[in-house]
Amino acid sequence: MSSPSAPATGPAAGRSPATVLVAVLAFAGIVVSLMQTLVIPLIPQLPQLLNAAPADTTWAITATLLAGAVATPTVGRLADMLGKRRMLMVCLIVLVAGSVIAALSTTLVPLVIGRALQGLAAGVVPLGISLMRDQLPPERLGSATALMSASLGVGGALGLPIASLVAQYADWHVLFWAAGGMGAIATVLVVTLIPESPQRAGGRFDLVGAVGLSVTLVCLLLAISKGGTWGWASGLTLGLFAVAVVALATWGWWELRTPHPLVDLRISRRRQVLLTNTASAVFGFSMFAMSLVLPQLLQLPTATGYGLGQSIFAAGLVLAPGGLVMMAMSPVSARITAGPGPRTTLMLGALVVAVGYGLGVVLHATIWQLLLMSVFISAGIGLAYGAMPALVMAAVPVTQTAAANSLNNLMRALGTSIASAVAGVVLAQMTVPFGPAAVPSENAFRVVLGLGAGAALVALAIASFIPRRRPAAVPAPAPTSPLQERDDSALLLV
């Protein structure tokens, strides 16, 4: 293994080190985001494949959600203390281990364990953004972080058609072997091509804070994700919400008094950071509504009068261009951020998303109309996701970059979880009979799309109160940055 500061060898040696770094980290982000949609094509088949109850097999998704939420802030703090590259490698190795366990599973429990380990890698994207801040010069940082943020949407959008194709024509275990192989490739690339960041925060790890936040997130997300199944007024659901509130209050009290907090709430409550994180949570709600509506509209039978009768593979193909649009919008997002600033970029992204959902409310009768809606919404997401890290990093010390980005990523994840719960309630309550079953009505889909548009407009309003600051406020990387020492002139390329 080469030392972190050693120059790259082989084919990459003749390329800009900055370009290699961005490409490797973006690839790692796409690999991790693929885990979000990896099992969606399998959900209807899992009860039969694993000889388990349908309600139990949903843990294959819930476990990944919970593990990712718990791991992201903890990994971010450890990265600031111990090294971002080191924790990035740990995340990817855990992902590979989880993929192998899932690939070898024949029953529900090992599959859930494997999916939970895959979820622990959720911190890769904020870690990648933090590494970019430490390693890249300011003129490259905007486009690089925008691309890294877009990798979340790219992997999620491309994962559905790929996973459905594999599930349709091959044994379902192949999905996890493929995930493990991609994770292994990403790990090797990080080990051989990514230098370690020179930035360290120091201090001691806040174990009490990590446990307190984990309890809060597990109880909150478990109640949100399972409330529809258990009953929103059931004792278990209400009890989990109550524990989450008490744990959150206790955790906040502790974080404000410990000298080395897991999350520095004094920095997190700065106006720019607080408003950006709030807008991110609301925007996460808006973003996820599309993922819940489009596949169902595409796959419902045409006999309903509004379904398009497509297979899950065809539905995935309709959603796939959205991921490519997100990636294409990364340089546009960076260009706007370099001009008027990231606040403007975030507001513009929210407006485009709202327009996309507005179109969907009235235009959803054909595939091209749903494709148009998907492209509009994806373009807005690509703009906004590139602006969020810039806003956060402009307001936090360089030694807290990973923790701050991880918290922002967590806020987006909370927004998507709440969107899933709210949309699930709407689609379950507003139904029409179809044969022996009931399916969501057309008005139910309109309501969810309207909620997506409304959430985007709320995010726009919140973002308008973010202080007007130019991205130049982002502190420049340390002068000892390995990439700047190795090839300063090459960093100006691309």
mmCIF file of N, CA and C in Angstrom, residues 321-408:
data_model
loop_
_atom_site.group_PDB
_atom_site.id
_atom_site.type_symbol
_atom_site.label_atom_id
_atom_site.label_comp_id
_atom_site.label_asym_id
_atom_site.label_seq_id
_atom_site.Cartn_x
_atom_site.Cartn_y
_atom_site.Cartn_z
ATOM 1 N N PRO A 321 -32.906 8.497 -16.445
ATOM 2 C CA PRO A 321 -32.376 9.765 -16.960
ATOM 3 C C PRO A 321 -32.274 10.853 -15.899
ATOM 4 N N GLY A 322 -33.111 10.761 -14.863
ATOM 5 C CA GLY A 322 -33.042 11.753 -13.790
ATOM 6 C C GLY A 322 -31.684 11.774 -13.120
ATOM 7 N N GLY A 323 -31.099 10.588 -12.914
ATOM 8 C CA GLY A 323 -29.774 10.536 -12.317
ATOM 9 C C GLY A 323 -28.722 11.190 -13.188
ATOM 10 N N LEU A 324 -28.826 10.974 -14.494
ATOM 11 C CA LEU A 324 -27.877 11.596 -15.418
ATOM 12 C C LEU A 324 -28.062 13.112 -15.456
ATOM 13 N N VAL A 325 -29.318 13.559 -15.333
ATOM 14 C CA VAL A 325 -29.574 15.002 -15.297
ATOM 15 C C VAL A 325 -28.950 15.629 -14.055
ATOM 16 N N MET A 326 -29.056 14.942 -12.922
ATOM 17 C CA MET A 326 -28.428 15.455 -11.700
ATOM 18 C C MET A 326 -26.932 15.657 -11.900
ATOM 19 N N MET A 327 -26.290 14.671 -12.515
ATOM 20 C CA MET A 327 -24.855 14.786 -12.748
ATOM 21 C C MET A 327 -24.553 15.931 -13.715
ATOM 22 N N ALA A 328 -25.377 16.063 -14.751
ATOM 23 C CA ALA A 328 -25.159 17.128 -15.733
ATOM 24 C C ALA A 328 -25.342 18.506 -15.111
ATOM 25 N N MET A 329 -26.177 18.615 -14.079
ATOM 26 C CA MET A 329 -26.424 19.910 -13.445
ATOM 27 C C MET A 329 -25.334 20.299 -12.469
ATOM 28 N N SER A 330 -24.414 19.380 -12.148
ATOM 29 C CA SER A 330 -23.360 19.690 -11.176
ATOM 30 C C SER A 330 -22.519 20.893 -11.592
ATOM 31 N N PRO A 331 -21.986 20.941 -12.828
ATOM 32 C CA PRO A 331 -21.214 22.128 -13.211
ATOM 33 C C PRO A 331 -22.055 23.390 -13.279
ATOM 34 N N VAL A 332 -23.340 23.246 -13.630
ATOM 35 C CA VAL A 332 -24.226 24.417 -13.650
ATOM 36 C C VAL A 332 -24.398 24.960 -12.239
ATOM 37 N N SER A 333 -24.608 24.046 -11.280
ATOM 38 C CA SER A 333 -24.733 24.439 -9.881
ATOM 39 C C SER A 333 -23.473 25.156 -9.407
ATOM 40 N N ALA A 334 -22.304 24.624 -9.777
ATOM 41 C CA ALA A 334 -21.048 25.244 -9.364
ATOM 42 C C ALA A 334 -20.878 26.625 -9.986
ATOM 43 N N ARG A 335 -21.308 26.766 -11.237
ATOM 44 C CA ARG A 335 -21.157 28.049 -11.923
ATOM 45 C C ARG A 335 -22.038 29.117 -11.274
ATOM 46 N N ILE A 336 -23.265 28.755 -10.926
ATOM 47 C CA ILE A 336 -24.147 29.716 -10.257
ATOM 48 C C ILE A 336 -23.604 30.059 -8.872
ATOM 49 N N THR A 337 -23.113 29.043 -8.166
ATOM 50 C CA THR A 337 -22.554 29.267 -6.842
ATOM 51 C C THR A 337 -21.346 30.196 -6.902
ATOM 52 N N ALA A 338 -20.536 30.052 -7.936
ATOM 53 C CA ALA A 338 -19.359 30.912 -8.086
ATOM 54 C C ALA A 338 -19.742 32.347 -8.423
ATOM 55 N N GLY A 339 -20.982 32.559 -8.916
ATOM 56 C CA GLY A 339 -21.440 33.901 -9.243
ATOM 57 C C GLY A 339 -22.261 34.487 -8.116
ATOM 58 N N PRO A 340 -23.593 34.380 -8.214
ATOM 59 C CA PRO A 340 -24.440 34.960 -7.156
ATOM 60 C C PRO A 340 -24.248 34.330 -5.783
ATOM 61 N N GLY A 341 -23.794 33.072 -5.736
ATOM 62 C CA GLY A 341 -23.575 32.424 -4.448
ATOM 63 C C GLY A 341 -24.441 31.197 -4.246
ATOM 64 N N PRO A 342 -24.082 30.349 -3.266
ATOM 65 C CA PRO A 342 -24.817 29.093 -3.050
ATOM 66 C C PRO A 342 -26.245 29.300 -2.581
ATOM 67 N N ARG A 343 -26.510 30.404 -1.890
ATOM 68 C CA ARG A 343 -27.887 30.693 -1.466
ATOM 69 C C ARG A 343 -28.807 30.788 -2.672
ATOM 70 N N THR A 344 -28.364 31.503 -3.692
ATOM 71 C CA THR A 344 -29.150 31.645 -4.916
ATOM 72 C C THR A 344 -29.328 30.300 -5.604
ATOM 73 N N THR A 345 -28.261 29.492 -5.615
ATOM 74 C CA THR A 345 -28.334 28.173 -6.245
ATOM 75 C C THR A 345 -29.374 27.298 -5.557
ATOM 76 N N LEU A 346 -29.373 27.306 -4.236
ATOM 77 C CA LEU A 346 -30.335 26.504 -3.483
ATOM 78 C C LEU A 346 -31.763 26.978 -3.754
ATOM 79 N N MET A 347 -31.969 28.280 -3.773
ATOM 80 C CA MET A 347 -33.308 28.812 -4.033
ATOM 81 C C MET A 347 -33.776 28.458 -5.447
ATOM 82 N N LEU A 348 -32.884 28.574 -6.414
ATOM 83 C CA LEU A 348 -33.242 28.236 -7.796
ATOM 84 C C LEU A 348 -33.582 26.754 -7.911
ATOM 85 N N GLY A 349 -32.777 25.900 -7.249
ATOM 86 C CA GLY A 349 -33.052 24.464 -7.278
ATOM 87 C C GLY A 349 -34.414 24.139 -6.694
ATOM 88 N N ALA A 350 -34.756 24.777 -5.567
ATOM 89 C CA ALA A 350 -36.061 24.540 -4.946
ATOM 90 C C ALA A 350 -37.196 24.987 -5.871
ATOM 91 N N LEU A 351 -36.997 26.106 -6.558
ATOM 92 C CA LEU A 351 -38.029 26.600 -7.473
ATOM 93 C C LEU A 351 -38.239 25.637 -8.646
ATOM 94 N N VAL A 352 -37.150 25.124 -9.207
ATOM 95 C CA VAL A 352 -37.256 24.183 -10.327
ATOM 96 C C VAL A 352 -37.974 22.908 -9.886
ATOM 97 N N VAL A 353 -37.656 22.419 -8.683
ATOM 98 C CA VAL A 353 -38.328 21.224 -8.164
ATOM 99 C C VAL A 353 -39.831 21.483 -8.003
ATOM 100 N N ALA A 354 -40.177 22.642 -7.473
ATOM 101 C CA ALA A 354 -41.598 22.978 -7.307
ATOM 102 C C ALA A 354 -42.315 23.017 -8.655
ATOM 103 N N VAL A 355 -41.661 23.570 -9.670
ATOM 104 C CA VAL A 355 -42.254 23.603 -11.009
ATOM 105 C C VAL A 355 -42.444 22.182 -11.534
ATOM 106 N N GLY A 356 -41.448 21.321 -11.318
ATOM 107 C CA GLY A 356 -41.556 19.932 -11.773
ATOM 108 C C GLY A 356 -42.733 19.213 -11.148
ATOM 109 N N TYR A 357 -42.921 19.385 -9.834
ATOM 110 C CA TYR A 357 -44.068 18.749 -9.182
ATOM 111 C C TYR A 357 -45.377 19.364 -9.655
ATOM 112 N N GLY A 358 -45.369 20.677 -9.882
ATOM 113 C CA GLY A 358 -46.575 21.326 -10.394
ATOM 114 C C GLY A 358 -46.982 20.760 -11.738
ATOM 115 N N LEU A 359 -45.996 20.522 -12.607
ATOM 116 C CA LEU A 359 -46.287 19.887 -13.888
ATOM 117 C C LEU A 359 -46.878 18.498 -13.687
ATOM 118 N N GLY A 360 -46.313 17.763 -12.717
ATOM 119 C CA GLY A 360 -46.775 16.397 -12.481
ATOM 120 C C GLY A 360 -48.212 16.325 -11.996
ATOM 121 N N VAL A 361 -48.668 17.346 -11.267
ATOM 122 C CA VAL A 361 -50.043 17.346 -10.766
ATOM 123 C C VAL A 361 -51.039 17.305 -11.921
ATOM 124 N N VAL A 362 -50.713 17.981 -13.022
ATOM 125 C CA VAL A 362 -51.656 18.056 -14.148
ATOM 126 C C VAL A 362 -51.234 17.193 -15.337
ATOM 127 N N LEU A 363 -49.951 16.809 -15.400
ATOM 128 C CA LEU A 363 -49.463 16.028 -16.532
ATOM 129 C C LEU A 363 -48.850 14.722 -16.024
ATOM 130 N N HIS A 364 -49.620 13.659 -16.041
ATOM 131 C CA HIS A 364 -49.098 12.355 -15.600
ATOM 132 C C HIS A 364 -49.813 11.215 -16.324
ATOM 133 N N ALA A 365 -50.331 11.502 -17.516
ATOM 134 C CA ALA A 365 -51.134 10.507 -18.233
ATOM 135 C C ALA A 365 -50.326 9.660 -19.203
ATOM 136 N N THR A 366 -49.106 10.079 -19.516
ATOM 137 C CA THR A 366 -48.273 9.338 -20.465
ATOM 138 C C THR A 366 -46.856 9.226 -19.924
ATOM 139 N N ILE A 367 -46.094 8.336 -20.540
ATOM 140 C CA ILE A 367 -44.710 8.136 -20.089
ATOM 141 C C ILE A 367 -43.883 9.399 -20.293
ATOM 142 N N TRP A 368 -44.057 10.080 -21.437
ATOM 143 C CA TRP A 368 -43.231 11.263 -21.684
ATOM 144 C C TRP A 368 -43.530 12.376 -20.690
ATOM 145 N N GLN A 369 -44.780 12.448 -20.208
ATOM 146 C CA GLN A 369 -45.100 13.461 -19.208
ATOM 147 C C GLN A 369 -44.416 13.156 -17.874
ATOM 148 N N LEU A 370 -44.409 11.883 -17.478
ATOM 149 C CA LEU A 370 -43.721 11.507 -16.244
ATOM 150 C C LEU A 370 -42.212 11.689 -16.392
ATOM 151 N N LEU A 371 -41.702 11.408 -17.586
ATOM 152 C CA LEU A 371 -40.277 11.625 -17.831
ATOM 153 C C LEU A 371 -39.933 13.107 -17.733
ATOM 154 N N LEU A 372 -40.790 13.955 -18.266
ATOM 155 C CA LEU A 372 -40.574 15.400 -18.181
ATOM 156 C C LEU A 372 -40.558 15.858 -16.726
ATOM 157 N N MET A 373 -41.509 15.367 -15.937
ATOM 158 C CA MET A 373 -41.546 15.712 -14.518
ATOM 159 C C MET A 373 -40.273 15.254 -13.820
ATOM 160 N N SER A 374 -39.847 14.026 -14.102
ATOM 161 C CA SER A 374 -38.645 13.483 -13.480
ATOM 162 C C SER A 374 -37.414 14.319 -13.815
ATOM 163 N N VAL A 375 -37.310 14.739 -15.074
ATOM 164 C CA VAL A 375 -36.142 15.527 -15.490
ATOM 165 C C VAL A 375 -36.137 16.891 -14.797
ATOM 166 N N PHE A 376 -37.298 17.532 -14.726
ATOM 167 C CA PHE A 376 -37.384 18.835 -14.055
ATOM 168 C C PHE A 376 -36.975 18.711 -12.585
ATOM 169 N N ILE A 377 -37.572 17.748 -11.901
ATOM 170 C CA ILE A 377 -37.288 17.594 -10.469
ATOM 171 C C ILE A 377 -35.824 17.233 -10.254
ATOM 172 N N SER A 378 -35.291 16.347 -11.083
ATOM 173 C CA SER A 378 -33.890 15.942 -10.944
ATOM 174 C C SER A 378 -32.943 17.115 -11.189
ATOM 175 N N ALA A 379 -33.292 17.973 -12.149
ATOM 176 C CA ALA A 379 -32.465 19.157 -12.409
ATOM 177 C C ALA A 379 -32.438 20.065 -11.188
ATOM 178 N N GLY A 380 -33.577 20.263 -10.566
ATOM 179 C CA GLY A 380 -33.616 21.087 -9.360
ATOM 180 C C GLY A 380 -32.837 20.478 -8.216
ATOM 181 N N ILE A 381 -32.938 19.148 -8.072
ATOM 182 C CA ILE A 381 -32.183 18.467 -7.020
ATOM 183 C C ILE A 381 -30.684 18.618 -7.263
ATOM 184 N N GLY A 382 -30.273 18.461 -8.519
ATOM 185 C CA GLY A 382 -28.866 18.619 -8.839
ATOM 186 C C GLY A 382 -28.344 20.004 -8.492
ATOM 187 N N LEU A 383 -29.146 21.030 -8.752
ATOM 188 C CA LEU A 383 -28.747 22.395 -8.394
ATOM 189 C C LEU A 383 -28.637 22.555 -6.881
ATOM 190 N N ALA A 384 -29.670 22.117 -6.169
ATOM 191 C CA ALA A 384 -29.722 22.347 -4.726
ATOM 192 C C ALA A 384 -28.680 21.536 -3.979
ATOM 193 N N TYR A 385 -28.500 20.271 -4.379
ATOM 194 C CA TYR A 385 -27.553 19.427 -3.662
ATOM 195 C C TYR A 385 -26.123 19.928 -3.787
ATOM 196 N N GLY A 386 -25.805 20.605 -4.879
ATOM 197 C CA GLY A 386 -24.472 21.172 -5.009
ATOM 198 C C GLY A 386 -24.263 22.381 -4.122
ATOM 199 N N ALA A 387 -25.352 23.078 -3.766
ATOM 200 C CA ALA A 387 -25.235 24.296 -2.970
ATOM 201 C C ALA A 387 -25.156 24.022 -1.474
ATOM 202 N N MET A 388 -25.794 22.952 -1.015
ATOM 203 C CA MET A 388 -25.866 22.705 0.429
ATOM 204 C C MET A 388 -24.496 22.555 1.085
ATOM 205 N N PRO A 389 -23.582 21.725 0.542
ATOM 206 C CA PRO A 389 -22.261 21.625 1.184
ATOM 207 C C PRO A 389 -21.510 22.953 1.188
ATOM 208 N N ALA A 390 -21.657 23.740 0.112
ATOM 209 C CA ALA A 390 -20.972 25.029 0.059
ATOM 210 C C ALA A 390 -21.465 25.950 1.168
ATOM 211 N N LEU A 391 -22.763 25.966 1.416
ATOM 212 C CA LEU A 391 -23.318 26.801 2.478
ATOM 213 C C LEU A 391 -22.841 26.354 3.854
ATOM 214 N N VAL A 392 -22.815 25.039 4.070
ATOM 215 C CA VAL A 392 -22.394 24.520 5.373
ATOM 216 C C VAL A 392 -20.911 24.779 5.604
ATOM 217 N N MET A 393 -20.089 24.461 4.612
ATOM 218 C CA MET A 393 -18.638 24.582 4.799
ATOM 219 C C MET A 393 -18.187 26.033 4.904
ATOM 220 N N ALA A 394 -18.981 26.956 4.363
ATOM 221 C CA ALA A 394 -18.630 28.364 4.479
ATOM 222 C C ALA A 394 -18.804 28.890 5.897
ATOM 223 N N ALA A 395 -19.503 28.140 6.752
ATOM 224 C CA ALA A 395 -19.842 28.646 8.078
ATOM 225 C C ALA A 395 -19.266 27.823 9.219
ATOM 226 N N VAL A 396 -18.438 26.807 8.919
ATOM 227 C CA VAL A 396 -17.873 25.968 9.987
ATOM 228 C C VAL A 396 -16.356 25.947 9.877
ATOM 229 N N PRO A 397 -15.659 25.717 10.993
ATOM 230 C CA PRO A 397 -14.197 25.598 10.934
ATOM 231 C C PRO A 397 -13.777 24.408 10.082
ATOM 232 N N VAL A 398 -12.589 24.501 9.498
ATOM 233 C CA VAL A 398 -12.115 23.432 8.622
ATOM 234 C C VAL A 398 -11.943 22.120 9.374
ATOM 235 N N THR A 399 -11.717 22.198 10.689
ATOM 236 C CA THR A 399 -11.528 20.971 11.483
ATOM 237 C C THR A 399 -12.843 20.275 11.812
ATOM 238 N N GLN A 400 -13.990 20.883 11.439
ATOM 239 C CA GLN A 400 -15.289 20.261 11.714
ATOM 240 C C GLN A 400 -16.082 20.008 10.434
ATOM 241 N N THR A 401 -15.369 19.962 9.317
ATOM 242 C CA THR A 401 -16.038 19.810 8.031
ATOM 243 C C THR A 401 -16.817 18.509 7.931
ATOM 244 N N ALA A 402 -16.185 17.392 8.295
ATOM 245 C CA ALA A 402 -16.838 16.089 8.146
ATOM 246 C C ALA A 402 -18.071 15.988 9.027
ATOM 247 N N ALA A 403 -17.948 16.444 10.287
ATOM 248 C CA ALA A 403 -19.098 16.380 11.193
ATOM 249 C C ALA A 403 -20.238 17.256 10.690
ATOM 250 N N ALA A 404 -19.917 18.458 10.180
ATOM 251 C CA ALA A 404 -20.956 19.371 9.703
ATOM 252 C C ALA A 404 -21.642 18.823 8.455
ATOM 253 N N ASN A 405 -20.870 18.283 7.512
ATOM 254 C CA ASN A 405 -21.463 17.696 6.310
ATOM 255 C C ASN A 405 -22.289 16.459 6.643
ATOM 256 N N SER A 406 -21.831 15.689 7.605
ATOM 257 C CA SER A 406 -22.579 14.494 8.006
ATOM 258 C C SER A 406 -23.919 14.874 8.616
ATOM 259 N N LEU A 407 -23.933 15.936 9.412
ATOM 260 C CA LEU A 407 -25.195 16.385 10.001
ATOM 261 C C LEU A 407 -26.142 16.863 8.914
ATOM 262 N N ASN A 408 -25.627 17.581 7.920
ATOM 263 C CA ASN A 408 -26.462 18.038 6.817
ATOM 264 C C ASN A 408 -27.032 16.850 6.042
#
